[in-house]
Coordinates of C-alpha atoms in Angstrom, one line a residue:
Chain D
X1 CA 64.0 49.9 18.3
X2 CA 61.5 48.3 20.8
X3 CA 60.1 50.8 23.2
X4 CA 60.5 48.7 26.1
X5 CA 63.5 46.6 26.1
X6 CA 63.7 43.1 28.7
X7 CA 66.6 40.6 28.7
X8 CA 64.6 37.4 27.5
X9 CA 66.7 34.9 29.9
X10 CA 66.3 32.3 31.1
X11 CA 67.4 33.7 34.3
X12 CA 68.2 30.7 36.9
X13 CA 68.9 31.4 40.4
X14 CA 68.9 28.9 43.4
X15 CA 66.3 29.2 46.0
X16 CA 66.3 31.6 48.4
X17 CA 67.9 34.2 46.2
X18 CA 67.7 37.3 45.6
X19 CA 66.4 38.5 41.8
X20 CA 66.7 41.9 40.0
X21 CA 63.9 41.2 36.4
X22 CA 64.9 44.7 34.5
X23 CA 63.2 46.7 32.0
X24 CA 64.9 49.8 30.5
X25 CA 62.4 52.0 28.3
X26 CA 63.0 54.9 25.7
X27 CA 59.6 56.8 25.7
X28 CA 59.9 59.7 28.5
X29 CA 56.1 60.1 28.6
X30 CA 55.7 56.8 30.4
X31 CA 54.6 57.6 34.2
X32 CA 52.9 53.8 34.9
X33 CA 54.7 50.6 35.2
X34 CA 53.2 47.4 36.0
X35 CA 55.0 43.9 36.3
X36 CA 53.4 41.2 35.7
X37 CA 54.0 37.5 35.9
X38 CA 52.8 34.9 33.4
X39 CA 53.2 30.6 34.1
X40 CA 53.2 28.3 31.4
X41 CA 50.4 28.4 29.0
X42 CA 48.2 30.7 31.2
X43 CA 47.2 34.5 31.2
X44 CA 49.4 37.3 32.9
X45 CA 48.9 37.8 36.6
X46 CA 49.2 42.1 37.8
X47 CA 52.0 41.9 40.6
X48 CA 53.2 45.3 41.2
X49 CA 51.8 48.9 40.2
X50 CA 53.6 51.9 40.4
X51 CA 53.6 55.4 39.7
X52 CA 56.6 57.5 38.6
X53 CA 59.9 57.5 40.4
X54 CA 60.4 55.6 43.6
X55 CA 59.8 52.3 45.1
X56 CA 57.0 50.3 46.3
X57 CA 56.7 47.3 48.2
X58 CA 54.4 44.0 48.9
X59 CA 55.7 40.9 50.8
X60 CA 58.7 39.7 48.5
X61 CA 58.6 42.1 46.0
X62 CA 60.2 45.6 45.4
X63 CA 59.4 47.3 42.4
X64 CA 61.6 50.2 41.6
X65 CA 61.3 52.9 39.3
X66 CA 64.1 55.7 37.8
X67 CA 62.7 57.7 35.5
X68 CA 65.9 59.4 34.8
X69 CA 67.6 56.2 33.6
X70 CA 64.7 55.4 31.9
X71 CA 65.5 51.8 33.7
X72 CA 62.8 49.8 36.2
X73 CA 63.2 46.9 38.4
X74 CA 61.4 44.3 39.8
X75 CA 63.2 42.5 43.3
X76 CA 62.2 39.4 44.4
X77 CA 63.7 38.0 47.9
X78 CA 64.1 34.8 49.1
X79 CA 63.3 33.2 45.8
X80 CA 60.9 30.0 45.4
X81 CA 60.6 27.3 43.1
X82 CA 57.2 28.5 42.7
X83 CA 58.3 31.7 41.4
X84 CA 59.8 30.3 38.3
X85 CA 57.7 31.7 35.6
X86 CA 57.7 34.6 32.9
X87 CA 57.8 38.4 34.5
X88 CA 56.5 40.9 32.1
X89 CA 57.1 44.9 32.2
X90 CA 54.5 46.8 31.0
X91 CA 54.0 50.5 31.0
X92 CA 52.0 53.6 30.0
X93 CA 51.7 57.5 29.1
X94 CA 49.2 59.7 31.2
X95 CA 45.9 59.3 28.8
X96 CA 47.2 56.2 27.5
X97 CA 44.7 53.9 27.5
X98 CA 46.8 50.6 26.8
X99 CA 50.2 49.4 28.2
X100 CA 53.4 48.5 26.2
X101 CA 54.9 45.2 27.5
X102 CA 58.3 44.5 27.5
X103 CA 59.3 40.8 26.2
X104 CA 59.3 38.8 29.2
X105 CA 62.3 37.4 31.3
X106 CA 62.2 33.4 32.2
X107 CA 62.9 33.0 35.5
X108 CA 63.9 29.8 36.9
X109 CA 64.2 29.4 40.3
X110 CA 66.3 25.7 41.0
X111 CA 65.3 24.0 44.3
Chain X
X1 CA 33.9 34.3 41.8
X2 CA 34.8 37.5 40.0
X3 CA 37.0 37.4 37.2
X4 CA 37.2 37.2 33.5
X5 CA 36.5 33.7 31.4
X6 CA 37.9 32.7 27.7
X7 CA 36.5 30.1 25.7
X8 CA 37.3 28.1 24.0
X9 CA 41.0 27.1 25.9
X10 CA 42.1 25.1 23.0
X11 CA 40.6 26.2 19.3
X12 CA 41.6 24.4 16.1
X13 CA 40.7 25.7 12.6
X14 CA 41.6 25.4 9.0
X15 CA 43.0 28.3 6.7
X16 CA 40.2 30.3 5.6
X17 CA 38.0 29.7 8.0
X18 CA 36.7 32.7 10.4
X19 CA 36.8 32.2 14.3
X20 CA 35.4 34.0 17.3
X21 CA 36.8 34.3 20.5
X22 CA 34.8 34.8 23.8
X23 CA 35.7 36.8 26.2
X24 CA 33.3 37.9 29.4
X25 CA 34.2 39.4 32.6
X26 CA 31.9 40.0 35.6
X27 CA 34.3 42.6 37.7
X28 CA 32.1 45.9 36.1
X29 CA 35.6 46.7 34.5
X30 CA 34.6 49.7 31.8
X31 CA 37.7 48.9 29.5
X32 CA 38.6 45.9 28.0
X33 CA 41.5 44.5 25.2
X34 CA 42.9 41.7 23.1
X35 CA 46.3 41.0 23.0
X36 CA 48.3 38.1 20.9
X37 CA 51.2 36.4 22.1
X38 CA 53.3 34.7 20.1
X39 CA 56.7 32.5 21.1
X40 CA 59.3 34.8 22.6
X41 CA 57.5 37.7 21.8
X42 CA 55.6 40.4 24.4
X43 CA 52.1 41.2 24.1
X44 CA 51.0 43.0 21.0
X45 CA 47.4 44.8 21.6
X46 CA 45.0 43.8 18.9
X47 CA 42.1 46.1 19.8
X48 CA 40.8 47.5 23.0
X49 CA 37.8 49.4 24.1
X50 CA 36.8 52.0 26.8
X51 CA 32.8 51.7 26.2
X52 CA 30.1 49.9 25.0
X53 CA 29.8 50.2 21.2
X54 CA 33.3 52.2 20.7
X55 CA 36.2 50.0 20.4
X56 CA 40.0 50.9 18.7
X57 CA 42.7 49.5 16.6
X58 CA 45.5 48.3 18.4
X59 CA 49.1 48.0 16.9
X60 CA 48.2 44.5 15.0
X61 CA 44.3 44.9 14.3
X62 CA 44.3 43.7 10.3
X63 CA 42.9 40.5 9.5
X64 CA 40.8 40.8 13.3
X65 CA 37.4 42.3 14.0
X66 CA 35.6 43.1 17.2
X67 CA 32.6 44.0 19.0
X68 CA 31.4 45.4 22.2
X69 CA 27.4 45.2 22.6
X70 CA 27.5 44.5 26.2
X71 CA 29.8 46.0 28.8
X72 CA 31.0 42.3 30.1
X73 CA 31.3 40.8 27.1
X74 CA 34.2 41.4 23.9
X75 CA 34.7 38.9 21.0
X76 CA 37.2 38.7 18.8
X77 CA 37.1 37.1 16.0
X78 CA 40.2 36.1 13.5
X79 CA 39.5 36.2 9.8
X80 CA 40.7 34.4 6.5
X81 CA 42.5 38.1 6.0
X82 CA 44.6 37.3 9.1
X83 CA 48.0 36.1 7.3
X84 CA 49.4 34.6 10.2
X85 CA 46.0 33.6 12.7
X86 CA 48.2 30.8 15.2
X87 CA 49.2 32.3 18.1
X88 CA 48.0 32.6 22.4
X89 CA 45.2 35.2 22.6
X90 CA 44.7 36.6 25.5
X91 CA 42.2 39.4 26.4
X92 CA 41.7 41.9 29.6
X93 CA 39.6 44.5 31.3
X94 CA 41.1 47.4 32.4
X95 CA 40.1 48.8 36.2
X96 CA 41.1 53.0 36.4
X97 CA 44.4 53.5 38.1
X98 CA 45.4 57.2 37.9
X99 CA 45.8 58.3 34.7
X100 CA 46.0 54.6 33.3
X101 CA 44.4 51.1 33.6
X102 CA 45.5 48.6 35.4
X103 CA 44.8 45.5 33.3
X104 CA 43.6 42.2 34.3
X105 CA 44.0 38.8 32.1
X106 CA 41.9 35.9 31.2
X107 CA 43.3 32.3 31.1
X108 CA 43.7 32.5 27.0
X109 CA 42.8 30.8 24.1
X110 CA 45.3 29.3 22.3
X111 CA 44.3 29.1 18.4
X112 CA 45.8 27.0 15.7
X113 CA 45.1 27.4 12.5
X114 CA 46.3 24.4 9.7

């Protein structure tokens, strides 16, 4: 069993939705999660970085941790065509020095 | 322009051939890794490295050697032991965050071997 778990999609929405990107994890020790999103045939991009339990928030985005479910979410409002792309979860231990990444989810966001 | 550069984009070799990867960043990042990405897969780390001249096996390191003489600069480079050498390599430097990195990525390089 994968340590970080991601629904591969494609996940298509039309614009201006809402999106919930999911990650649900099975190592307790992990305290950092990171999203990430990756276009077509280029290198990840850091969107969101957060620590432990809670939310955070930056313009469109909502990333949202529960450490109890073991289960983290990235929200993205009022969805654009130019958000279609792959969104990667990746996370860590304290002391860790690399992250596990989830799979990716394809997003597709129709005009 | 800060940021971290991978040469070549495109790299085509035949089996049994060795390859090196570049990879050079100029944001004074102290950590830095290679990852391989393969078709609906994640990112599987190769080998990463915290300092200059002390680098670590990732998950997937056999068949792949490193160095790290300079603090901006990490090649990687793909042997003839590497069974399976095509895939999208990407690397990263790592910028403190709490108790973890956060990493950043280069463009790629996307390697084929025939």
């Amino acid at each position: 069993q994968k340590e970080v778990e991601q629904d591969p999609g494609p996940l298509s929405v039309p614009e201006g939705a809402i999106v919930s990107l999911n990650c649900t994890y099975s190592n307790s020790a992990f305290q950092y999660f990171m999203w990430y999103r990756q276009y077509s045939r280029k290198g990840p991009e850091l969107l969101m970085y957060t620590y432990s339990s809670g939310n955070k928030e930056d313009g469109r985005f909502t990333a949202q941790v529960d450490k109890s479910s073991k289960y983290i979410s990235l929200f993205i409002r009022d969805s654009q065509p130019s958000d279609s792309a792959t969104y990667l979860c990746a996370m860590s231990a304290a002391g860790r020095r690399a992250l596990t990444f989830g799979s990716g989810t394809r997003l597709q966001v129709q005009p | 322009d800060g940021g971290i550069t991978q040469s070549p984009k495109y790299l085509f070799r035949k089996e049994g051939q060795n390859v090196t990867l570049s990879c050079e960043q100029n944001l004074n990042h102290d950590a830095m890794y290679w990852y391989r990405q393969d078709p609906g897969q994640g990112l599987r780390l190769i080998y990463y490295s915290q300092i200059v001249n002390d680098f670590q096996k990732g998950d997937i390191a056999e068949g792949y050697s490193v160095s790290r003489e300079k603090k901006e600069s990490f090649p990687l480079t793909v042997t003839s032991a590497q069974k399976n050498p095509t895939a999208f390599y990407l690397c990263a430097s790592g910028l403190r965050a709490g108790g973890t990195y956060e990493q950043y990525f280069g463009p790629g390089t996307r390697l084929t071997v025939t």
